[in-house]
Amino acid sequence: MAVSPEQHQSDSSGRGARPGGRSSALPVEDEARQALLTRLQGRIRQLETRAPLTGSSVIGSGCAALDRLFPDGGVRRGSLVEWIESRPGGGAGSLALQFARQACRHDGMLVVMDRWAQVYPPALAAWGIDLARVILVRPNDLQEELWCWDQALRCTAVAAVWGELRQIDSRAFRRLQLAVEGQGGLGLLLRPAAARAEPSWADVRVGVEPCAALQNRRIRVRLLYCRSSAARGQVDLEWEEWNGQLRKSVPAHPGGVVAGLAHSAADRRSTGA
Amino acid sequence: MWLPDWPIQRRIVARPELDGQAVVLYGREARRGERVRACSPAAWQRGIRPGMPRADAAVLAPAASAAIHFMAHDPHQDRLALQELALACGRFSPLVGLNPTDPPDGLQLDITGVATLFGGEAALLEQVAIFFRQRGYRARLAIAPTCAAASAVARWGSASTIVPPGDLSQLAALPVAALELEEGVRQQLRHLGIGRIGQLQGLSRGSLGARFGRSLLVRLDRLSGAMGQTVVACRPRPSWQVERVFEHALADRGVLEAVLRELSVRLSQQLQAGGRGIFQLEGRLVCQGGQVRTMQVVFFQPAVEPSHLAALLQMHFERLDFPEGVQRIELAAVVTAARDRRQGRLFADSSPGDAAELAQLIERLSNRLGRERVVRAELAADAQPERAYRCLPLTGVPSGESPAAGQPGRWGSLYRPLKLDSPQGIGVLGVAGEGPPAAFFLAGRRHRIARSFGPERIETGWWRGPSCRRDYYRVETVLGQRFWLFRRLPDQRWFLQGEFT
């Protein structure tokens, strides 16, 4: 699924977009050139990842605003996605779960890596995950944990692997990336804030930051890196308090948001965060 | 526990019409012909004694009305029947063994810490007595701190005695025969006029050892508990089992692997003949020094292919270290099921290729991590959050029912945290009355609470022991982080239990 540059622009704030590049409107005669560029980009991606890009190989979250953040309109099967949560309790796990749910909606299992035995199955069910399709895996140590990720990502019957991975070295990361690329599953890695400074083999890196809000649960999602694409951007999303529906955040009252941010900055100073 | 005249008792229970009749068991002995091995009290009264030729015993039956029932003695069946009883006694103790006498004529139950479940030792003794009486057995019971003491008191003491720990006075009154000594030692003691155990205890250990040999000291020490004696548990023997014993201990891993493969083939043949597949396979490597290394192999689907068994065994074997050469290898199928039985729903809508892949993945993970660590979750109807689900291992058992598809969550998505920990006590600030705090401390940092949702009161039933009464709050900090806190109502303390990641 291709996304027009205009569409992309509409969701990207000025900070994340490239200055003066793709975002400017193209004249009609340049359409052929644009098509050629898109085709070439697709070709590069094919060469890089082996798997050809087809309609079913992109998984959306079910929230259009979030999907538009990604150049392909979602995350591709056969890729590793790193979800970097800037603070605990920030909502990265829930956001990644939206993709996991979509990935195994029709077929395939969801493997939940739970080394610390903290994942709460009733909450998975509350997010619409069918527990009959979930395999909970609880490795004993880091070595086993990496081995389990590798095994699960290599299995064609597994649609997605979701779990917290606090620590991983570059070589193991590369192995996981090769494993997932060969099989067409989806690896959703929840990483701590410190991981942002570490080298990564993930195909997509997403930063998730919780935001203060007066109503609903608000998060800011940043596309930090996307393989074979220069697209960067960010979008503010919120979950509706009463039904958990994810949608683009609309500041209802400008004063309210400003007040909220000021509140947040003041607190950051007071707690030394 | 002693079952007097066990071989006779067994026959009488099997054929109740023999009760009170003269029953004689005979066996053929080399060069001595058929001899009486055991006889019932009625036969004893007629003058029949063990060791007597069968022909002589037959003469003692005067009239056809009071015929003597002659039966062939079958020690193997006696032992099997006793093992059956031992398994049935599993209801009283987790550790039941046969008496170490040859042949065994009673059972030993390790009741350490068990008696309270039955209302004390006396009540337990009574229940065991009823258990045997109902089945028609005459059993003499005793409870004592050591196996040897219990056995001695059951045979030679008064019925249903309980010897309290540290009380050796009851043992002192027993005859020396209770020590089960060799015939020579017994005669020596008789010559010296020593008839009671108490008399032996009065003598110095040095002189006892010198005169009667070490075995007497060992028996005395076992009686008093100075020397331990283990109860060898009697367990049902798995019906599917293969083993290989080596003349010389083997240490070469390559050779051992080859043996494992060969045993897998043999076990697989047995299973195929019986139409069974394995869910749990236990491999035991008995080393030269007596140490045993076990491998617990679990399967997701009933397995029977030798290469499949061998591959997973190999996985365990690779991580096994054994200090010495291996003398014996055993493979036993602990849990089996009919082979046409398939795990259901987990694959219902996936292609056969995917199903096989998934089974392989689950088996690989389970065998490396342990079967308790690769599970599926099921919601449970319980108000207490940490008990609102249960985890069921995916391997090792034939799954009775398939998991219910699409169990709907009982709460809205934002109502339960994705990460739940055991409750962790936290410091709070600014609690106004019944409401949530204004801030709390976690890992040395202060989190100011901007919004909170709750309280959600959760109480559990008094019938489950200490009840749990909590007021839960979902709180959002000024930075937008969400946590799940609760106030424990009885003492008003605050805990953090979850994180809405």
mmCIF file of C-alpha atoms in Angstrom, chain B residues 5 7-13 15-26 36-46 48-50 57 66-73:
data_model
loop_
_atom_site.group_PDB
_atom_site.id
_atom_site.type_symbol
_atom_site.label_atom_id
_atom_site.label_comp_id
_atom_site.label_asym_id
_atom_site.label_seq_id
_atom_site.Cartn_x
_atom_site.Cartn_y
_atom_site.Cartn_z
ATOM 1 C CA ASP B 5 0.931 -64.656 57.023
ATOM 2 C CA PRO B 7 0.554 -65.298 51.351
ATOM 3 C CA ILE B 8 -2.274 -67.031 53.239
ATOM 4 C CA GLN B 9 -4.167 -63.774 53.846
ATOM 5 C CA ARG B 10 -4.022 -62.946 50.193
ATOM 6 C CA ARG B 11 -5.581 -66.296 49.243
ATOM 7 C CA ILE B 12 -8.318 -65.968 51.842
ATOM 8 C CA VAL B 13 -9.233 -62.457 50.737
ATOM 9 C CA ARG B 15 -11.543 -66.585 48.075
ATOM 10 C CA PRO B 16 -13.551 -65.645 51.178
ATOM 11 C CA GLU B 17 -15.017 -69.147 51.470
ATOM 12 C CA LEU B 18 -11.591 -70.320 52.688
ATOM 13 C CA ASP B 19 -11.822 -68.186 55.815
ATOM 14 C CA GLY B 20 -11.414 -70.363 58.922
ATOM 15 C CA GLN B 21 -10.400 -73.373 56.834
ATOM 16 C CA ALA B 22 -7.100 -75.166 56.801
ATOM 17 C CA VAL B 23 -5.114 -73.683 53.953
ATOM 18 C CA VAL B 24 -1.661 -74.914 53.116
ATOM 19 C CA LEU B 25 0.712 -73.406 50.607
ATOM 20 C CA TYR B 26 3.393 -75.671 49.278
ATOM 21 C CA VAL B 36 4.758 -76.853 53.086
ATOM 22 C CA ARG B 37 5.726 -73.193 52.954
ATOM 23 C CA ALA B 38 2.904 -71.573 54.919
ATOM 24 C CA CYS B 39 -0.302 -72.626 56.613
ATOM 25 C CA SER B 40 -3.402 -71.028 58.050
ATOM 26 C CA PRO B 41 -4.134 -71.098 61.826
ATOM 27 C CA ALA B 42 -6.657 -73.898 61.297
ATOM 28 C CA ALA B 43 -3.999 -75.978 59.567
ATOM 29 C CA TRP B 44 -1.550 -75.146 62.327
ATOM 30 C CA GLN B 45 -3.987 -76.546 64.883
ATOM 31 C CA ARG B 46 -4.016 -79.797 62.948
ATOM 32 C CA ILE B 48 0.855 -78.870 60.041
ATOM 33 C CA ARG B 49 4.081 -76.899 60.148
ATOM 34 C CA PRO B 50 6.070 -75.090 57.466
ATOM 35 C CA ALA B 57 0.468 -82.804 55.745
ATOM 36 C CA ALA B 66 -12.669 -80.707 56.935
ATOM 37 C CA ALA B 67 -10.467 -81.008 53.900
ATOM 38 C CA ILE B 68 -7.148 -79.203 53.777
ATOM 39 C CA HIS B 69 -6.854 -76.831 50.859
ATOM 40 C CA PHE B 70 -3.507 -77.271 49.208
ATOM 41 C CA MET B 71 -2.342 -74.499 46.950
ATOM 42 C CA ALA B 72 0.871 -73.765 45.157
ATOM 43 C CA HIS B 73 2.860 -70.931 46.697
#
